[in-house]
GROMACS .gro file of C-alpha atoms in nm:
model
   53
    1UNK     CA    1   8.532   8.320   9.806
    2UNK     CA    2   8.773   8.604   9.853
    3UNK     CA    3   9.050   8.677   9.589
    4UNK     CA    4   9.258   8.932   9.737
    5UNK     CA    5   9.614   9.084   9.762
    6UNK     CA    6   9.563   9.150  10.166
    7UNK     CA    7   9.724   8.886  10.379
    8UNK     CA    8   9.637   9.092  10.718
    9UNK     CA    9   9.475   8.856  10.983
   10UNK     CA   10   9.176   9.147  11.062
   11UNK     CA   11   9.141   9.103  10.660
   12UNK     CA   12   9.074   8.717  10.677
   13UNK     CA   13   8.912   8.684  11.013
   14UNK     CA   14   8.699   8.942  10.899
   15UNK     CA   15   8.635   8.758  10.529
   16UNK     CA   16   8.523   8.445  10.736
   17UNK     CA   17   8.296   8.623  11.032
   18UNK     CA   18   8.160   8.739  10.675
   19UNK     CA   19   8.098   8.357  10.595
   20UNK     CA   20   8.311   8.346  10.294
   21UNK     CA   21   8.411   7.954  10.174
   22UNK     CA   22   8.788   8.051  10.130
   23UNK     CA   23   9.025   8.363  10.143
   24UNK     CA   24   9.278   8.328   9.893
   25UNK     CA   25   9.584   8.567   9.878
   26UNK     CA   26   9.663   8.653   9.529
   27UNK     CA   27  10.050   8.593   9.458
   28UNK     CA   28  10.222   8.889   9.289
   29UNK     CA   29  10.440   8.664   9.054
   30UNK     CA   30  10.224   8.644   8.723
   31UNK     CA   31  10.302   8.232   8.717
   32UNK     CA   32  10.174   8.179   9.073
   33UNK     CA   33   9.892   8.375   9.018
   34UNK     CA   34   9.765   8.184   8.742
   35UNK     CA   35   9.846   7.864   8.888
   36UNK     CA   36   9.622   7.970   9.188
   37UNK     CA   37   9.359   8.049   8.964
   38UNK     CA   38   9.383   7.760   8.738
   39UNK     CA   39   9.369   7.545   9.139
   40UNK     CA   40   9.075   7.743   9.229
   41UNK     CA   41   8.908   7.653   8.906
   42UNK     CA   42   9.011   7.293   8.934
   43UNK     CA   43   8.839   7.250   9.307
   44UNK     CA   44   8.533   7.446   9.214
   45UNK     CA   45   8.451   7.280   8.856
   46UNK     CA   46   8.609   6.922   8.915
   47UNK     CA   47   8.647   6.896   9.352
   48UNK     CA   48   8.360   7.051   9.498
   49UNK     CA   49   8.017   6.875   9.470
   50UNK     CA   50   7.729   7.105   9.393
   51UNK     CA   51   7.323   7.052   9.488
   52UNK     CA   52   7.141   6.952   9.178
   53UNK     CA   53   6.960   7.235   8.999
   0.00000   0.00000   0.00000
């Protein structure tokens, strides 16, 4: 996953040719940002199922 301020289409084409899982463009606004972390967390930890280790 890429965290990132860059919203420039070379950037994210680029991030997924690189076989990232998402490109996520970090909001400048304190609030948003942490409620884009705290969704990131929430799809990872409680969304996303994992392989058994």
């Amino acid at each position: 996953m890429v965290l990132t301020t860059s919203s420039a289409p070379d950037d994210v084409a680029g991030a997924y040719q690189s076989h990232v899982n998402a490109y996520v463009t970090k909001p400048v606004n304190l609030e948003e940002f942490e409620q884009a972390v705290q969704s990131i967390d929430s799809f990872y930890l409680d969304t996303a199922s994992r392989p058994r280790t």
